[in-house]
Coordinates of C-alpha atoms in Angstrom, one line a residue:
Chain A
X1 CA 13.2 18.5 9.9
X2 CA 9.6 18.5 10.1
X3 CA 7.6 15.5 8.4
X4 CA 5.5 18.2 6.2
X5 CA 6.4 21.8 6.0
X6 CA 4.3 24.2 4.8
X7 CA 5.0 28.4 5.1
X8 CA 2.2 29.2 7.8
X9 CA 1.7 32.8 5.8
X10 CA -0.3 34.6 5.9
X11 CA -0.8 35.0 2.2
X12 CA -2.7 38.3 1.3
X13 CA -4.3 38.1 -2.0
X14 CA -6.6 40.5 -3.7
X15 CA -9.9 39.0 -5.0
X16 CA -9.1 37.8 -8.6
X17 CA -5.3 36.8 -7.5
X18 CA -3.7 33.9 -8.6
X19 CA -1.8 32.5 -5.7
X20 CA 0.5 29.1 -5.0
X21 CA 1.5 27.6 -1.6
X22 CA 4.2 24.5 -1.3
X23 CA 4.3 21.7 0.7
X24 CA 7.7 19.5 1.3
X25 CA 7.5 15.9 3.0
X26 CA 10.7 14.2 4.5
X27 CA 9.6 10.8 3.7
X28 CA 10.4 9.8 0.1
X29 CA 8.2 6.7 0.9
X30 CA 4.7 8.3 1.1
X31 CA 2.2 7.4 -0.5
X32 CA -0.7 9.7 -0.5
X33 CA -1.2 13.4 -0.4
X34 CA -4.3 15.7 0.3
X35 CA -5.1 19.7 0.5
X36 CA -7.7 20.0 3.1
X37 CA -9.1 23.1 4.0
X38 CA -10.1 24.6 7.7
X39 CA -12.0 27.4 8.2
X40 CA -11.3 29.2 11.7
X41 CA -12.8 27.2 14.4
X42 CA -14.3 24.6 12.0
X43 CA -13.0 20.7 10.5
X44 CA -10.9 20.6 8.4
X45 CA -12.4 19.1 4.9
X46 CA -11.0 18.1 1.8
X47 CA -10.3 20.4 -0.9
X48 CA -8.6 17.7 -3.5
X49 CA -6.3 14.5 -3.4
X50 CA -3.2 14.8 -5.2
X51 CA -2.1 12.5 -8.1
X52 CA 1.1 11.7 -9.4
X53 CA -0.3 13.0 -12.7
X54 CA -1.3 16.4 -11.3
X55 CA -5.4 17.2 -10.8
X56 CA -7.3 20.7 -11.5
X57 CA -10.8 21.3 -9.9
X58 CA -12.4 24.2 -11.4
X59 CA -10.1 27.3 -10.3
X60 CA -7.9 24.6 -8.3
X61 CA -4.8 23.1 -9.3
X62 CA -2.7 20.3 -7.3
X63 CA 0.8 19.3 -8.1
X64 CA 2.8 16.1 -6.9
X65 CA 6.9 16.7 -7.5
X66 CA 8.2 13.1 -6.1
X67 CA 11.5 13.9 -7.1
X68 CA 11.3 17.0 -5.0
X69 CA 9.2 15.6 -2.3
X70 CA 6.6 18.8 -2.3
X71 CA 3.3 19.1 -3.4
X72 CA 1.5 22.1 -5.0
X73 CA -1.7 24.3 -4.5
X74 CA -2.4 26.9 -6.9
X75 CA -5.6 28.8 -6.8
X76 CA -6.9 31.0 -9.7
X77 CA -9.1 33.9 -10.0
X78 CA -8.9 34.1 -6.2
X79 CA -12.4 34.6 -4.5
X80 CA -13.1 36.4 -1.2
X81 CA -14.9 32.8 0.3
X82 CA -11.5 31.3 -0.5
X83 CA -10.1 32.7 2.8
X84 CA -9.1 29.9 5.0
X85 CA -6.4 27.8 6.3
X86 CA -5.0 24.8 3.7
X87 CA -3.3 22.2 5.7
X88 CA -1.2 19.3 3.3
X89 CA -1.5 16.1 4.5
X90 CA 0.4 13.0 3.7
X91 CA -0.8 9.7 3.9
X92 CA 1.9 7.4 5.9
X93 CA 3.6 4.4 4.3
X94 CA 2.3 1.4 3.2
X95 CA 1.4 -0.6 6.6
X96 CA 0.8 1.8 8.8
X97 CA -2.9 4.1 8.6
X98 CA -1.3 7.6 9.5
X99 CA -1.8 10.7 7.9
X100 CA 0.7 13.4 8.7
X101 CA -0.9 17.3 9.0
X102 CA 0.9 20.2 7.8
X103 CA 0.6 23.0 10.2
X104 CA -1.4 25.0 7.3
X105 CA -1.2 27.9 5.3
X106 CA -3.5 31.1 6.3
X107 CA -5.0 32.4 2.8
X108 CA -6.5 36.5 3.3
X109 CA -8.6 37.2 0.0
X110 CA -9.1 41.0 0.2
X111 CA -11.8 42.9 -1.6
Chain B
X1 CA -26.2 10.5 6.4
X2 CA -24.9 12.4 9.6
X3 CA -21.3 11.1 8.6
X4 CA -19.2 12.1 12.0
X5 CA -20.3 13.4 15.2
X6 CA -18.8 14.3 18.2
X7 CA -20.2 15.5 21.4
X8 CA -19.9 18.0 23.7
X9 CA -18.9 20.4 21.2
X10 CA -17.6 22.4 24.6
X11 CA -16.7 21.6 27.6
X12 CA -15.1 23.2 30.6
X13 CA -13.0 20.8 32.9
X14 CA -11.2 21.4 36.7
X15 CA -8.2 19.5 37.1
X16 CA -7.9 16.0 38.2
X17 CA -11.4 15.6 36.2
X18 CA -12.5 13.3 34.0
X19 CA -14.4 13.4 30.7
X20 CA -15.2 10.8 27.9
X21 CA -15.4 12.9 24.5
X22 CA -18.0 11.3 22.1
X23 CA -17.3 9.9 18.3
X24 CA -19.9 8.1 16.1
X25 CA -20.1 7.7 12.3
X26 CA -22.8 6.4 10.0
X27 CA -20.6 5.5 7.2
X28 CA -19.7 2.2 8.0
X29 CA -16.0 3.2 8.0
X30 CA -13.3 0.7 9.7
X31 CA -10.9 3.3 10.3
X32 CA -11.3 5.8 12.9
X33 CA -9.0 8.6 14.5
X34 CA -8.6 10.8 17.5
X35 CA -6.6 14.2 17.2
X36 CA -6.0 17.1 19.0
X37 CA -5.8 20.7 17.9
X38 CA -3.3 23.4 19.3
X39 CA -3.6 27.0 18.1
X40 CA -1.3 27.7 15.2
X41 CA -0.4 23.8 15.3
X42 CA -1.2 21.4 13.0
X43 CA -3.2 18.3 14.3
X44 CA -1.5 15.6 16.1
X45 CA -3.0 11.9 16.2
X46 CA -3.7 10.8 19.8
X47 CA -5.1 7.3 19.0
X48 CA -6.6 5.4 15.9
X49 CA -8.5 2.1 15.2
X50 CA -8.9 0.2 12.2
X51 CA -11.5 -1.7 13.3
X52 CA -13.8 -2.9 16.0
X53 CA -11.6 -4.5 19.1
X54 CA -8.4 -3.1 17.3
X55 CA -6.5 0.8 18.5
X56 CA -3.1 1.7 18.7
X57 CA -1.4 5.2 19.7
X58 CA -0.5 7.9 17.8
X59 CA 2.0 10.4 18.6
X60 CA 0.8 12.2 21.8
X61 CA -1.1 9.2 23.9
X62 CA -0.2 10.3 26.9
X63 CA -3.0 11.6 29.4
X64 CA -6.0 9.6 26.8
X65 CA -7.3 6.1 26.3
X66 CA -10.0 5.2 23.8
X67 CA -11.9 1.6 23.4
X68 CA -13.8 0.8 20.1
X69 CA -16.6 -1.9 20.6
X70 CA -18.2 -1.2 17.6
X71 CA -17.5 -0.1 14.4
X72 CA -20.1 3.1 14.7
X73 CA -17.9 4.7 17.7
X74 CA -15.0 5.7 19.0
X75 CA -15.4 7.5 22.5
X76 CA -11.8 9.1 23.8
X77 CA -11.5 8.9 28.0
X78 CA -9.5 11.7 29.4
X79 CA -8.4 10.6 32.9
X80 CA -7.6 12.9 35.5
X81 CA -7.7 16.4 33.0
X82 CA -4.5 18.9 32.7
X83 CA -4.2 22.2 31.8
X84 CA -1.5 20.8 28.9
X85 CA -4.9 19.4 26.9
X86 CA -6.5 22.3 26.7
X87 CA -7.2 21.7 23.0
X88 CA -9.7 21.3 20.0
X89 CA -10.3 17.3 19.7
X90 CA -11.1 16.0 16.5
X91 CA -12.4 12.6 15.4
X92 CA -12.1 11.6 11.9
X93 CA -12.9 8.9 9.9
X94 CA -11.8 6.8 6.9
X95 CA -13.1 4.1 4.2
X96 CA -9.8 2.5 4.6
X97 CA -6.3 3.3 5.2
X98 CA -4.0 6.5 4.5
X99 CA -5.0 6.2 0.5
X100 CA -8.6 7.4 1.1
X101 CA -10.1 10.7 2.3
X102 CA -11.1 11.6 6.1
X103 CA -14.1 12.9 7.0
X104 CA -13.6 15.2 10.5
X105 CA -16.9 15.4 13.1
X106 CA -17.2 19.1 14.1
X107 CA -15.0 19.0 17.5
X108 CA -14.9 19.2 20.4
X109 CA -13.4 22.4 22.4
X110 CA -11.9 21.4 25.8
X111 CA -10.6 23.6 27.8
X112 CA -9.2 22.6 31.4
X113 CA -8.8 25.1 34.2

């Protein structure tokens, strides 16, 4: 099993589309976890941390299900500059300075 | 602030050659990170530092050797190039450890014939 899994997509949307991706970790020990997002050919850059409480930026909403192990992405009102790749990341356990990529999820917003 | 920066942002190796790929950052971060970018892969860490005098290996070491003398940069030696790292390189940096956000220079797109 993979460390972090994501479904690579791609995920074809219509502009104003709501749409989700899921993330699952193996280690039940992490203690961190990110959305980042990477435009084609470009750095990847953070789109939001993820809390344990759950965090919503704007039409952005992040998710943290422990007892699951996955994390959660849902994007509202789907725009067409919201086309990109969204790679989770998990930060490694305590005493090591690892983060572990996802191999992404391809977003397609289509006018 | 320039925040991270990596040069050549392309480069065109033979094989058997050798290249140092460049890494500076202006945020006075301690934590510092080499990976490497497949297509359709996710990003796999080739070295990381948290500190000046202080690296360690990530999961795919193999063929790469990095120094960090000061806490600005974070240069990554190939040594005697392969086809098998043909790849995007990515340097990223960090306030502190995996709790904290990484900030990711623009690349650096290697390709080895």
């Amino acid at each position: 099993r993979k460390e972090v899994e994501q479904d690579p997509g791609p995920f074809n949307v219509p502009e104003g589309a709501t749409v989700a991706f899921n993330c699952t970790y193996s280690n039940s020990a992490s203690q961190s976890f990110f959305w980042y997002r990477q435009d084609c050919r470009k750095e990847p850059k953070l789109l939001m941390s993820v809390y344990s409480s759950g965090n919503e930026d704007g039409r952005f909403t992040a998710q943290l299900n422990r007892a699951s192990q996955y994390i959660s992405l849902l994007i509202r009102d789907s725009k067409l500059s919201d086309s990109a790749t969204y790679l989770c990341v998990v930060g490694a356990t305590s005493g090591t300075y690892k983060y572990i990529f996802g191999t992404g999820t391809r977003l397609k917003v289509l006018a | 602030n320039a925040g991270v920066t990596q040069t050549p942002k392309f480069r065109i190796l033979k094989i058997g050659q050798s290249m140092t790929l460049q890494c500076a950052q202006d945020m006075n971060h301690n934590y510092m990170y080499w990976y490497r970018q497949d297509p359709g892969m996710g990003l796999k860490l080739i070295y990381y530092s948290v500190g000046a005098g202080i690296t360690d290996k990530g999961e795919v070491p193999n063929g790469y050797n990095v120094s960090r003398s000061t806490t600005e940069d974070f240069p990554l030696r190939l040594e005697l190039a392969a086809p098998s790292q043909t790849s995007v390189y990515f340097c990223a940096s960090s306030r502190s450890g995996a709790n904290n956000e990484q900030f990711f220079g623009p690349g650096t797109r290697l390709t080895v014939l």
